[in-house]
Coordinates of C-alpha atoms in Angstrom, one line a residue:
Chain A
M1 CA 0.6 0.1 -0.2
K2 CA 2.8 2.6 0.9
H3 CA 4.7 1.5 -1.6
S4 CA 1.7 2.3 -4.3
N5 CA 2.4 5.6 -2.1
I6 CA 5.1 6.5 -3.4
Y7 CA 4.9 5.6 -6.9
H8 CA 1.5 7.2 -7.1
T9 CA 3.3 10.8 -5.8
A10 CA 6.2 10.5 -8.6
R11 CA 3.9 9.8 -11.0
K12 CA 1.7 13.0 -10.0
V13 CA 4.5 15.5 -9.1
L14 CA 6.7 14.2 -13.1
I15 CA 3.7 15.1 -14.6
Y16 CA 3.1 18.7 -13.2
T17 CA 6.3 19.4 -13.5
M18 CA 5.9 18.2 -17.5
L19 CA 2.8 20.3 -17.8
T20 CA 4.1 23.3 -15.7
I21 CA 7.7 23.2 -18.7
V22 CA 5.5 22.4 -22.1
A23 CA 3.4 25.8 -20.4
V24 CA 6.4 28.2 -19.8
I25 CA 7.7 26.9 -23.2
V26 CA 4.6 27.9 -24.5
L27 CA 4.7 30.5 -23.6
I28 CA 8.3 32.1 -23.5
P29 CA 7.8 33.2 -27.4
F30 CA 4.9 35.8 -26.1
Y31 CA 7.2 37.1 -23.2
Y32 CA 9.5 37.2 -25.1
L33 CA 8.4 39.5 -27.4
I34 CA 6.4 41.8 -25.6
L35 CA 9.9 42.4 -23.6
A36 CA 11.6 43.2 -25.8
S37 CA 8.5 45.8 -27.5
F38 CA 9.4 47.4 -24.3
T39 CA 13.3 47.4 -25.3
D40 CA 16.1 50.1 -26.9
T41 CA 15.7 47.0 -29.8
T42 CA 18.7 49.7 -31.4
R43 CA 20.4 47.8 -28.7
L44 CA 18.9 44.4 -29.0
F45 CA 21.0 42.4 -30.8
T46 CA 24.1 44.0 -29.6
D47 CA 23.6 43.1 -25.9
G48 CA 20.7 40.5 -26.5
L49 CA 17.8 40.3 -24.1
T50 CA 17.9 38.7 -21.3
L51 CA 14.6 37.1 -19.5
V52 CA 14.9 39.5 -16.6
P53 CA 13.5 42.5 -17.3
R54 CA 16.2 45.7 -17.3
W55 CA 14.2 48.0 -16.5
D56 CA 16.3 51.0 -16.7
R57 CA 16.5 50.5 -20.6
M58 CA 12.7 50.1 -20.8
G59 CA 9.5 52.3 -22.2
F60 CA 7.2 52.6 -24.6
F61 CA 8.8 54.5 -27.0
N62 CA 8.4 51.6 -29.5
Y63 CA 4.9 51.6 -29.5
A64 CA 4.8 55.5 -29.8
R65 CA 7.1 54.2 -33.5
T66 CA 3.4 52.5 -34.9
V67 CA 1.9 56.4 -35.1
T68 CA 5.0 58.4 -35.9
D69 CA 6.5 55.5 -38.3
R70 CA 5.9 55.4 -42.4
E71 CA 3.9 58.1 -41.1
G72 CA 1.6 56.2 -39.1
A73 CA 1.1 53.5 -41.8
Y74 CA 1.0 50.4 -38.8
W75 CA -2.9 51.9 -38.1
A76 CA -4.0 52.1 -42.0
W77 CA -3.1 48.3 -41.7
Y78 CA -4.3 47.9 -38.8
K79 CA -8.0 49.5 -40.0
N80 CA -7.2 46.9 -43.1
S81 CA -7.2 44.0 -41.1
I82 CA -10.2 45.3 -38.7
Q83 CA -12.2 45.5 -42.3
I84 CA -11.6 42.8 -44.4
A85 CA -12.1 40.6 -40.9
V86 CA -15.8 41.6 -40.8
L87 CA -16.0 41.8 -44.8
F88 CA -15.0 38.3 -45.1
T89 CA -16.6 36.9 -41.6
A90 CA -20.6 38.2 -42.5
G91 CA -20.5 37.2 -46.4
G92 CA -19.0 34.3 -45.2
L93 CA -21.5 33.0 -42.1
F94 CA -24.3 34.3 -44.5
L95 CA -23.4 31.5 -47.7
T96 CA -21.3 29.2 -46.4
S97 CA -24.4 28.8 -43.9
M98 CA -26.7 28.7 -46.7
V99 CA -24.7 25.5 -48.4
G100 CA -24.2 24.0 -45.2
Y101 CA -27.6 23.3 -44.7
S102 CA -29.2 22.9 -48.1
L103 CA -26.6 20.0 -48.8
A104 CA -27.8 18.9 -45.2
T105 CA -31.1 19.2 -44.8
Y106 CA -32.9 18.7 -48.5
R107 CA -32.8 15.6 -50.1
F108 CA -32.2 16.9 -54.1
R109 CA -30.5 15.8 -56.8
G110 CA -26.7 16.3 -57.2
R111 CA -26.7 16.6 -54.1
T112 CA -23.8 13.9 -52.6
F113 CA -21.3 15.7 -55.8
I114 CA -21.8 18.9 -54.3
F115 CA -20.9 17.7 -50.8
I116 CA -17.4 15.5 -52.9
L117 CA -16.2 18.9 -54.6
V118 CA -16.5 20.9 -51.3
L119 CA -14.5 17.8 -49.7
I120 CA -12.2 18.7 -53.4
V121 CA -11.5 22.3 -52.2
M122 CA -10.6 21.2 -48.6
M123 CA -8.3 18.7 -49.9
I124 CA -6.9 20.9 -52.8
P125 CA -4.0 23.5 -51.5
I126 CA -4.5 27.1 -52.3
E127 CA -1.2 27.8 -53.3
I128 CA -1.4 26.0 -57.1
L129 CA -4.4 28.5 -57.2
M130 CA -2.6 31.5 -57.0
L131 CA -1.3 32.1 -60.4
P132 CA -4.8 32.3 -62.8
L133 CA -6.5 34.0 -59.7
Y134 CA -3.8 36.9 -59.9
N135 CA -4.8 37.3 -63.4
L136 CA -8.1 36.8 -62.0
T137 CA -8.1 39.9 -60.1
V138 CA -6.1 42.3 -62.9
K139 CA -9.2 41.2 -65.0
W140 CA -11.5 42.4 -62.8
R141 CA -9.7 45.3 -61.6
I142 CA -9.8 44.0 -57.7
I143 CA -6.0 43.7 -57.3
N144 CA -4.8 45.4 -54.2
T145 CA -7.9 45.6 -52.6
K146 CA -9.4 44.4 -50.3
A147 CA -12.1 42.6 -52.3
G148 CA -9.3 41.4 -54.3
V149 CA -8.5 39.7 -50.4
I150 CA -11.7 38.7 -49.9
L151 CA -13.8 37.2 -52.6
P152 CA -11.7 33.9 -54.2
F153 CA -12.1 32.1 -50.3
M154 CA -15.2 33.9 -49.3
V155 CA -17.1 30.4 -49.7
A156 CA -14.7 28.7 -47.4
G157 CA -15.5 24.8 -47.6
N158 CA -14.3 24.4 -44.5
A159 CA -16.9 26.4 -42.9
I160 CA -19.2 24.5 -45.2
F161 CA -18.3 21.4 -44.9
F162 CA -18.8 22.4 -41.2
F163 CA -22.1 23.7 -40.8
R164 CA -23.6 20.8 -43.0
Q165 CA -22.3 18.7 -40.7
F166 CA -23.8 20.8 -37.4
S167 CA -27.5 20.8 -39.7
T168 CA -27.7 17.4 -40.2
S169 CA -28.4 17.6 -36.3
L170 CA -31.2 20.0 -37.1
P171 CA -34.9 18.6 -36.5
V172 CA -36.0 17.9 -40.4
D173 CA -40.2 18.3 -38.9
L174 CA -39.9 21.7 -38.2
M175 CA -39.5 22.3 -41.9
D176 CA -42.8 20.3 -42.6
A177 CA -44.5 22.3 -39.4
G178 CA -43.2 26.4 -41.5
R179 CA -44.8 24.7 -44.7
I180 CA -48.1 23.6 -43.4
D181 CA -48.3 27.4 -41.9
G182 CA -47.8 29.1 -45.6
A183 CA -43.3 29.9 -44.7
T184 CA -41.7 29.4 -47.4
E185 CA -37.8 27.2 -47.9
Y186 CA -35.8 30.5 -47.3
G187 CA -38.5 32.3 -44.3
I188 CA -37.7 29.0 -43.3
Y189 CA -34.3 28.4 -43.5
F190 CA -34.6 32.2 -42.1
R191 CA -37.0 32.5 -39.2
I192 CA -36.4 29.2 -38.0
M193 CA -33.6 27.5 -39.0
V194 CA -30.5 30.2 -38.0
P195 CA -31.8 30.0 -34.7
L196 CA -31.1 27.0 -34.1
M197 CA -27.5 26.5 -35.8
K198 CA -26.2 29.7 -33.3
P199 CA -23.9 27.8 -31.7
A200 CA -22.0 26.7 -35.5
F201 CA -22.9 30.3 -36.2
G202 CA -20.7 31.5 -33.3
A203 CA -17.6 28.9 -33.6
M204 CA -17.8 29.4 -37.5
T205 CA -17.6 33.5 -36.2
I206 CA -14.8 32.5 -34.8
L207 CA -12.5 30.4 -37.5
L208 CA -13.5 32.6 -40.2
A209 CA -12.7 35.9 -38.7
M210 CA -9.0 34.0 -37.1
M211 CA -8.6 32.7 -41.0
S212 CA -9.1 36.9 -42.4
W213 CA -7.1 38.5 -39.4
N214 CA -4.3 36.2 -40.1
M215 CA -4.4 35.0 -43.7
F216 CA -1.3 35.1 -45.1
V217 CA -0.5 33.8 -48.8
W218 CA -3.6 35.3 -50.8
P219 CA -3.1 38.8 -49.5
L220 CA 1.0 38.9 -50.1
I221 CA -0.1 38.6 -53.5
V222 CA -3.1 41.0 -54.3
L223 CA -2.2 44.0 -52.1
R224 CA 0.3 45.9 -53.6
E225 CA 1.0 49.4 -52.6
N226 CA 1.8 49.4 -48.1
W227 CA -1.8 51.8 -47.7
N228 CA -3.9 49.2 -48.8
F229 CA -1.5 46.1 -46.8
T230 CA -3.0 43.7 -43.6
I231 CA -1.0 43.3 -40.5
P232 CA 0.6 40.2 -41.8
I233 CA 1.4 41.3 -44.8
G234 CA 2.9 44.8 -43.5
L235 CA 4.7 43.2 -40.8
A236 CA 6.5 41.2 -43.8
S237 CA 7.3 44.5 -45.5
L238 CA 9.1 45.5 -42.7
L239 CA 11.3 42.3 -43.1
T240 CA 14.3 43.8 -46.3
P241 CA 17.6 42.2 -46.8
Y242 CA 18.5 45.7 -46.0
G243 CA 18.1 45.8 -41.9
N244 CA 14.6 45.2 -40.3
N245 CA 13.2 47.3 -39.3
Y246 CA 12.1 45.7 -35.3
A247 CA 11.1 49.3 -33.4
L248 CA 8.9 49.1 -35.2
L249 CA 8.2 45.5 -36.2
I250 CA 8.0 43.9 -32.7
P251 CA 4.8 46.1 -30.5
G252 CA 3.4 45.2 -34.3
A253 CA 3.8 42.5 -34.1
V254 CA 2.3 42.7 -29.8
L255 CA -0.6 44.6 -31.2
A256 CA -1.9 42.9 -33.5
V257 CA -2.0 39.9 -31.3
V258 CA -2.1 40.7 -27.6
P259 CA -6.4 41.6 -28.8
V260 CA -6.9 38.9 -30.1
V261 CA -5.7 36.8 -27.1
I262 CA -8.0 39.0 -24.4
V263 CA -11.3 38.4 -26.9
F264 CA -10.0 34.4 -26.5
L265 CA -9.7 34.9 -22.6
F266 CA -13.4 36.0 -22.8
N267 CA -14.8 32.9 -25.5
Q268 CA -12.6 29.9 -24.4
K269 CA -15.1 27.6 -25.6
S270 CA -16.1 28.2 -29.2
F271 CA -12.8 29.5 -30.1
I272 CA -11.9 25.8 -29.5
S273 CA -15.2 24.3 -31.2
G274 CA -14.2 27.2 -34.1
L275 CA -10.2 27.2 -34.6
A276 CA -10.5 22.9 -33.8
S277 CA -13.4 22.3 -36.5
G278 CA -11.3 24.1 -39.6
G279 CA -7.4 23.9 -38.9
V280 CA -6.4 27.5 -39.2
K281 CA -3.5 28.4 -41.0
G282 CA -2.7 31.7 -42.0
Chain B
M1 CA -46.6 49.3 -72.0
S2 CA -51.0 48.5 -72.3
S3 CA -52.8 46.2 -69.3
R4 CA -52.0 43.2 -71.1
T5 CA -48.7 43.0 -70.8
I6 CA -48.2 44.1 -67.9
V7 CA -50.6 41.6 -66.5
E8 CA -48.8 38.6 -68.5
D9 CA -45.7 40.1 -66.6
K10 CA -46.8 40.3 -63.4
K11 CA -48.1 36.2 -63.9
L12 CA -44.2 35.8 -64.9
A13 CA -43.2 37.2 -61.9
G14 CA -45.1 35.5 -59.9
T15 CA -44.2 32.1 -61.7
V16 CA -40.7 32.9 -61.6
K17 CA -41.3 33.7 -58.4
R18 CA -42.3 30.1 -57.2
F19 CA -40.3 29.0 -59.4
L20 CA -37.3 29.7 -57.2
Y21 CA -39.5 29.4 -53.8
S22 CA -40.9 25.8 -54.8
Q23 CA -39.8 22.8 -52.2
K24 CA -37.5 21.5 -55.9
V25 CA -35.2 24.8 -56.4
A26 CA -35.0 25.5 -53.2
P27 CA -32.2 23.6 -52.3
Y28 CA -30.1 24.5 -55.5
V29 CA -30.7 28.4 -54.5
L30 CA -29.6 27.6 -51.1
V31 CA -26.3 25.8 -52.5
S32 CA -25.4 28.5 -55.7
P33 CA -23.0 30.5 -53.8
F34 CA -20.7 27.3 -53.9
I35 CA -21.5 26.7 -57.2
I36 CA -20.5 30.1 -58.7
S37 CA -17.3 30.4 -56.2
F38 CA -16.2 26.7 -57.5
L39 CA -16.6 27.4 -61.2
I40 CA -15.1 30.7 -60.4
F41 CA -12.4 30.9 -57.9
F42 CA -11.0 27.4 -58.6
L43 CA -12.1 25.0 -61.2
V44 CA -11.6 28.0 -64.3
P45 CA -8.8 28.8 -62.6
T46 CA -7.8 24.4 -62.0
I47 CA -8.0 24.9 -65.3
Q48 CA -5.7 28.2 -66.3
T49 CA -2.9 26.3 -64.6
I50 CA -3.0 22.8 -66.6
N51 CA -3.4 25.3 -69.2
M52 CA -0.4 27.7 -69.1
S53 CA 1.7 25.0 -67.1
F54 CA 2.3 23.7 -71.2
H55 CA 2.6 27.4 -72.7
K56 CA 5.0 30.7 -72.5
V57 CA 2.7 33.3 -70.2
I58 CA 4.0 36.2 -71.8
S59 CA 1.5 39.1 -70.6
L60 CA -2.2 38.0 -69.6
N61 CA -3.0 37.7 -73.2
S62 CA -0.6 36.2 -75.2
M63 CA 0.9 33.3 -74.9
E64 CA 3.3 30.8 -76.9
F65 CA 2.6 27.1 -76.7
I66 CA 5.8 25.2 -75.7
G67 CA 4.4 21.6 -74.8
I68 CA 5.9 20.1 -71.8
K69 CA 9.1 22.1 -71.6
N70 CA 8.4 24.2 -68.5
Y71 CA 8.2 19.9 -67.1
T72 CA 11.3 19.6 -68.4
R73 CA 12.7 22.5 -66.9
L74 CA 11.9 21.1 -63.4
W75 CA 14.3 18.7 -63.1
N76 CA 16.3 21.4 -61.6
V77 CA 18.3 21.7 -58.8
H78 CA 16.7 24.6 -57.5
F79 CA 13.3 22.1 -57.7
F80 CA 13.9 18.9 -56.0
N81 CA 15.8 21.6 -53.1
A82 CA 12.3 22.5 -52.5
I83 CA 10.6 18.9 -52.9
R84 CA 14.1 17.7 -50.9
T85 CA 13.0 20.1 -48.0
N86 CA 9.2 19.4 -47.9
T87 CA 9.2 16.2 -47.3
I88 CA 12.2 16.0 -44.7
Y89 CA 10.0 19.1 -42.9
T90 CA 6.3 16.5 -43.7
L91 CA 8.4 13.7 -42.1
I92 CA 9.4 16.1 -38.9
C93 CA 6.1 17.5 -38.3
V94 CA 4.8 13.5 -38.7
C95 CA 7.1 12.7 -35.8
T96 CA 6.5 15.2 -33.9
M97 CA 2.6 17.3 -34.3
I98 CA 0.9 13.8 -33.7
P99 CA 3.0 12.0 -30.7
I100 CA 3.1 15.3 -29.0
P101 CA -0.9 16.3 -29.1
I102 CA -1.7 12.9 -28.3
I103 CA 0.6 12.6 -25.1
L104 CA -0.6 16.4 -23.7
S105 CA -3.7 15.2 -24.7
V106 CA -4.1 11.4 -22.9
I107 CA -2.6 13.9 -19.4
L108 CA -5.2 16.6 -20.1
N109 CA -7.9 13.9 -20.5
D110 CA -7.4 12.6 -16.3
K111 CA -10.0 14.2 -14.2
L112 CA -7.8 13.8 -11.6
I113 CA -5.8 16.8 -13.2
R114 CA -5.8 20.3 -11.2
G115 CA -6.5 22.7 -13.1
R116 CA -6.7 20.6 -16.4
N117 CA -8.7 23.3 -18.5
F118 CA -5.7 26.8 -17.5
Y119 CA -3.2 24.2 -19.6
R120 CA -6.1 23.2 -22.3
S121 CA -6.2 27.1 -22.6
V122 CA -2.0 28.2 -22.4
F123 CA -1.7 25.4 -24.3
F124 CA -3.9 26.6 -27.3
I125 CA -2.7 30.0 -27.2
P126 CA -0.4 29.9 -29.8
S127 CA -2.8 28.6 -32.4
L128 CA -4.7 32.2 -32.7
T129 CA -1.0 34.1 -34.1
S130 CA -0.1 34.7 -37.4
V131 CA 2.9 32.6 -38.6
I132 CA 4.2 36.2 -39.4
V133 CA 3.8 37.7 -35.3
A134 CA 5.0 33.6 -34.6
G135 CA 8.3 34.6 -36.4
V136 CA 8.8 37.3 -34.8
S137 CA 9.6 36.2 -32.0
F138 CA 11.2 33.4 -32.9
R139 CA 14.0 35.4 -35.1
L140 CA 14.8 36.9 -31.5
I141 CA 14.2 33.2 -29.7
F142 CA 16.9 32.1 -33.1
G143 CA 19.3 35.3 -33.3
S144 CA 22.5 34.1 -34.2
L145 CA 24.5 36.3 -31.9
P146 CA 25.2 34.2 -28.7
N147 CA 23.3 36.0 -26.8
A148 CA 20.3 35.6 -28.5
L149 CA 18.0 33.5 -25.8
F150 CA 18.1 29.5 -27.5
N151 CA 21.9 30.3 -27.8
W152 CA 22.2 31.2 -24.5
L153 CA 20.5 28.0 -23.2
L154 CA 22.5 26.7 -25.4
S155 CA 25.1 27.8 -23.6
F156 CA 24.8 25.9 -20.2
V157 CA 25.0 22.3 -21.9
G158 CA 28.3 23.6 -23.9
V159 CA 26.8 24.1 -26.8
E160 CA 28.7 26.5 -29.6
P161 CA 26.8 29.1 -30.8
V162 CA 24.5 28.4 -33.8
S163 CA 23.9 30.2 -37.0
W164 CA 20.3 29.1 -37.0
N165 CA 19.8 30.5 -40.8
M166 CA 22.7 30.1 -42.0
E167 CA 22.8 25.6 -42.3
Y168 CA 20.6 23.4 -43.1
W169 CA 20.0 21.6 -39.9
P170 CA 19.4 23.9 -37.7
A171 CA 17.5 25.7 -40.3
M172 CA 14.7 22.8 -40.5
F173 CA 15.4 22.9 -37.1
I174 CA 13.5 26.9 -36.4
M175 CA 11.6 26.0 -38.9
V176 CA 9.8 22.9 -37.0
C177 CA 10.2 24.5 -33.2
L178 CA 7.6 27.1 -35.8
A179 CA 5.3 25.4 -36.7
L180 CA 4.9 23.1 -33.8
W181 CA 4.3 26.2 -32.2
R182 CA 1.6 26.8 -33.7
V183 CA 0.2 23.4 -34.1
T184 CA -0.3 21.3 -31.2
G185 CA -2.9 23.0 -28.5
V186 CA -5.3 22.7 -32.4
Y187 CA -4.3 18.7 -32.5
M188 CA -4.5 18.0 -28.8
I189 CA -7.9 19.2 -29.1
Y190 CA -8.9 16.9 -32.0
F191 CA -7.1 14.2 -30.0
L192 CA -9.3 15.0 -26.7
S193 CA -12.2 15.3 -28.8
G194 CA -11.2 12.0 -30.1
L195 CA -10.4 10.8 -26.6
Q196 CA -14.1 11.5 -25.1
S197 CA -15.8 9.0 -27.6
I198 CA -13.7 5.5 -26.2
P199 CA -16.1 4.0 -23.3
E200 CA -15.1 4.6 -19.8
E201 CA -16.1 1.2 -19.4
L202 CA -12.9 -0.4 -21.1
Y203 CA -11.1 1.4 -18.7
E204 CA -13.0 -0.4 -15.7
S205 CA -12.7 -3.3 -17.4
A206 CA -9.0 -3.4 -18.5
D207 CA -8.8 -2.1 -14.4
I208 CA -10.3 -5.3 -12.9
D209 CA -7.8 -7.2 -15.9
G210 CA -5.3 -5.6 -13.6
A211 CA -4.0 -3.2 -16.7
D212 CA -1.3 -0.8 -15.5
S213 CA -2.0 2.3 -17.6
V214 CA 1.0 1.8 -20.1
K215 CA -0.4 -1.1 -20.9
K216 CA -4.2 0.1 -21.1
F217 CA -2.3 3.6 -23.6
F218 CA -1.1 1.4 -26.1
H219 CA -4.0 -1.2 -25.8
I220 CA -7.4 0.8 -26.0
T221 CA -6.3 4.3 -25.4
L222 CA -4.3 4.2 -29.1
P223 CA -5.7 2.4 -30.9
L224 CA -9.5 3.8 -30.6
L225 CA -8.4 6.7 -31.4
K226 CA -6.8 6.0 -34.6
P227 CA -9.3 7.6 -36.3
T228 CA -8.8 10.9 -35.2
T229 CA -4.8 9.9 -35.8
L230 CA -5.9 9.5 -39.2
Y231 CA -6.6 12.7 -39.7
V232 CA -4.7 14.8 -37.8
L233 CA -2.2 13.2 -39.9
T234 CA -3.8 14.2 -43.6
L235 CA -3.5 17.5 -42.1
V236 CA 0.3 17.3 -40.8
I237 CA 1.3 16.2 -44.4
F238 CA -1.0 18.5 -46.3
E239 CA -0.1 21.8 -44.5
G240 CA 3.6 19.8 -44.3
Y241 CA 3.7 20.1 -48.7
R242 CA 1.8 23.3 -48.3
M243 CA 4.5 24.9 -45.6
F244 CA 4.9 28.9 -47.0
G245 CA 5.1 30.6 -44.1
E246 CA 7.2 29.7 -41.6
S247 CA 9.7 29.6 -44.1
Y248 CA 8.9 33.2 -44.9
V249 CA 9.1 34.5 -41.9
Y250 CA 13.0 34.0 -41.7
W251 CA 14.3 34.5 -45.2
E252 CA 12.3 37.0 -47.3
E253 CA 14.8 36.4 -50.4
N254 CA 16.5 34.1 -52.2
T255 CA 18.7 31.8 -49.9
P256 CA 22.3 30.5 -51.1
G257 CA 21.8 26.5 -50.6
D258 CA 18.4 27.1 -51.0
L259 CA 17.4 27.5 -47.4
G260 CA 14.2 26.9 -46.8
L261 CA 13.0 26.7 -50.7
T262 CA 9.9 25.4 -50.0
I263 CA 7.8 24.1 -53.4
T264 CA 5.1 27.0 -52.6
R265 CA 8.0 29.3 -52.9
Y266 CA 9.6 28.0 -55.6
I267 CA 6.8 29.0 -56.9
Y268 CA 6.2 32.1 -55.6
M269 CA 9.8 33.0 -56.7
E270 CA 9.2 32.3 -60.4
A271 CA 5.8 33.1 -60.8
F272 CA 5.4 36.3 -59.3
R273 CA 9.1 37.9 -58.8
K274 CA 10.4 36.6 -62.3
N275 CA 6.9 37.2 -64.3
D276 CA 7.8 33.0 -65.1
M277 CA 3.6 32.2 -65.4
G278 CA 3.8 29.1 -66.7
F279 CA 7.1 27.6 -65.0
G280 CA 4.8 28.4 -61.8
S281 CA 1.9 26.8 -63.7
A282 CA 4.5 23.3 -63.9
I283 CA 5.3 23.8 -60.6
G284 CA 1.9 24.4 -59.3
I285 CA 0.9 21.6 -61.2
T286 CA 3.2 19.4 -59.7
L287 CA 2.5 19.9 -55.8
L288 CA -1.0 19.0 -57.3
C289 CA -0.5 15.8 -58.1
I290 CA 2.6 15.1 -55.7
V291 CA -0.5 16.1 -52.3
M292 CA -3.7 14.6 -54.4
I293 CA -1.0 11.2 -54.4
I294 CA -1.0 11.4 -50.9
N295 CA -4.4 11.4 -50.5
V296 CA -6.0 9.4 -52.5
I297 CA -2.8 6.7 -51.0
Q298 CA -4.5 7.3 -47.2
L299 CA -8.5 7.6 -48.3
K300 CA -7.9 4.2 -50.3
S301 CA -5.7 2.6 -47.3
F302 CA -7.9 4.0 -44.6
G303 CA -11.2 3.2 -46.1
L304 CA -12.2 7.0 -45.4
F305 CA -14.6 7.4 -48.8
R306 CA -16.1 3.6 -47.7
K307 CA -17.0 5.6 -44.6
E308 CA -19.2 8.7 -46.0
D309 CA -21.4 6.4 -48.0

C-alpha cells in the first residue's frame, strides 16, 4: 500500500512538472516578444535580451513609433485588417451557412456530388491556384483591393463542411410544420433554422475571423501598396534583407495578437470549437 | 405598355417567384454561392493552371505553346532541393505533431489532474497567432548571436552558438519549432475530442484485469484514437507540402544553398518575382499531383470513402 502511494505521488509530480515545463515553453515566445517591445531595439542584437527585464532600458518608445514611423502606416494596416475580417466573416457566414444547411436538410439531385466537390476544395492546396487567381484579380480590376483579398476564399470549404455536419442534427420536422403554416423555404431557413444554428454560427464566426485576420499567402500576392496592406503583410514588408525595422516590427506584432488573446480568454469555448473545426492556417 | 402585358409580366413574375420558392428549386438556390464560387475561383483557375503550364506566358493575353518544356525544366537542383526540404519537413512534422499532442491530450483528459482547463487554454493560445507574428518572436529567440535566447540556453550545456538561419539542419529545426508551437494546441483539441468518445467501461474492465496505465494506453487508447490520428496525419502531410510562411518569416529572399526553399516558395519566386507564370504553373501542378497522390493513398488504405456513404 505504501509502495503504491509513493508511486502515485512520484507520478503526479512528474506529470505536473512536465505540464509546467510545456506551458513555460509555450508562453516564452509571447513573453519574449512583449519584453522586446518595451526594450530599446537598437541594442537588442548587440546586448541580447535577457529573460529578466532590465527596467532602466525599458519604455513605451517603440509603441510610440507605431504612430510616427512610415506616417502611421501601421494603423492603416490595422484598420484594413479589421475591415477585411468583418466583411470576410459576415459574407462567409451568410453564404456558407446556406450551402451547408441545404446540403444537410434537402434531398435533391446532385447533392452528394456537390458535397464531394466541397471535400475536394478542402483537399486542394490553394497555392496552386494563386497564379490564375492573380490574373483574375487583374482582369476584374480588384487587384490591390479588399475585394480581391476577400472574394476568392469567402465561400470557405471548411465552413460549409462544418455547417453541413451541424445541420444534420436540425429537426427536419420543423420544416414541414413551417410549410403547413405557409412559410416559404427561405422563411423556414431564416426564421426557424438560423436561430437553431446559433452555436454553429458562433464557432464559425471565430474560425472565419481568425482565418482572415491571419491570412498570409494570398494577401501577400494581391496587396501591392503599403497603405492597403493588412497587418501580417505590413509586418512582412518590414522584414527586408537590408535590415529589419524591429522598432516597428515587434510592437506591431504584439498589438496584432494581444487583442485576440484577450477576446479568447473571455470566449474560450467558442474559440476552441471554432478553430478546432477548421484547422486555421495563415 | 398596355395593361395586358403588365398582367402577363405579373403572371411571369409570379411563375418565376413560385419556381424559385418551390421546394424543388430552393435547395439549388441555397447551394448556388458554392457553385458560383467553385466555378469562378476554383474550377476555371485549375484548368487555367494546367493550360498555362504548357505555355510560355508572355502577358495576360499572349501565350505561346511550348509543350512539356516547363515540365522538363523542373529537372533542376532548386526544384529537387524544394521537394527534399518539404519531404524532410513533413516527415519531422509527422514524428512530432502527432505524438506530442496525443501525450498532452491523454494527460489533460485525466479528471484527476487539477488545473487541466488552465493548461488546455495555455497550450491553445499559440494557435491564435499568425505565422508572421510568431515568426518575429522566433527570429529573436533563434538569433545567431551568442546572447540570443536559444544560443544562450545552449551555452549552459556547452554547445557553441549556432547560426540558425545559415545552415540546413538548424534551419529545418527552427521551421519545425515554429510550426509545432502554433499547431500543437489545435491538434491536442482534436485528440481530446477523440478521447471523449472512448467508452469509460473499457478502462474499468482493464482495471479489473489488472492492466497498468502503459498497457491501457497502448491497448485501448491508441487503437481507439486511430480515426483522429489518421485525420491529423492527413492534415500534417497536407500542411507540410504546402508550407510557405514558416520559411518566409526567416528568409524573405533567396538564400544560398536554397535554405528554406519549399515548393510553394519556388512557385512564388518563379511566378511573381521572375514573372514566369508558365513555369510557376508547372510547379503548381506538380505540387497538386503530390498532394493528390498522398490523399488518394490515405483515403484508399483507410477506407474513408466508404465511411461517407
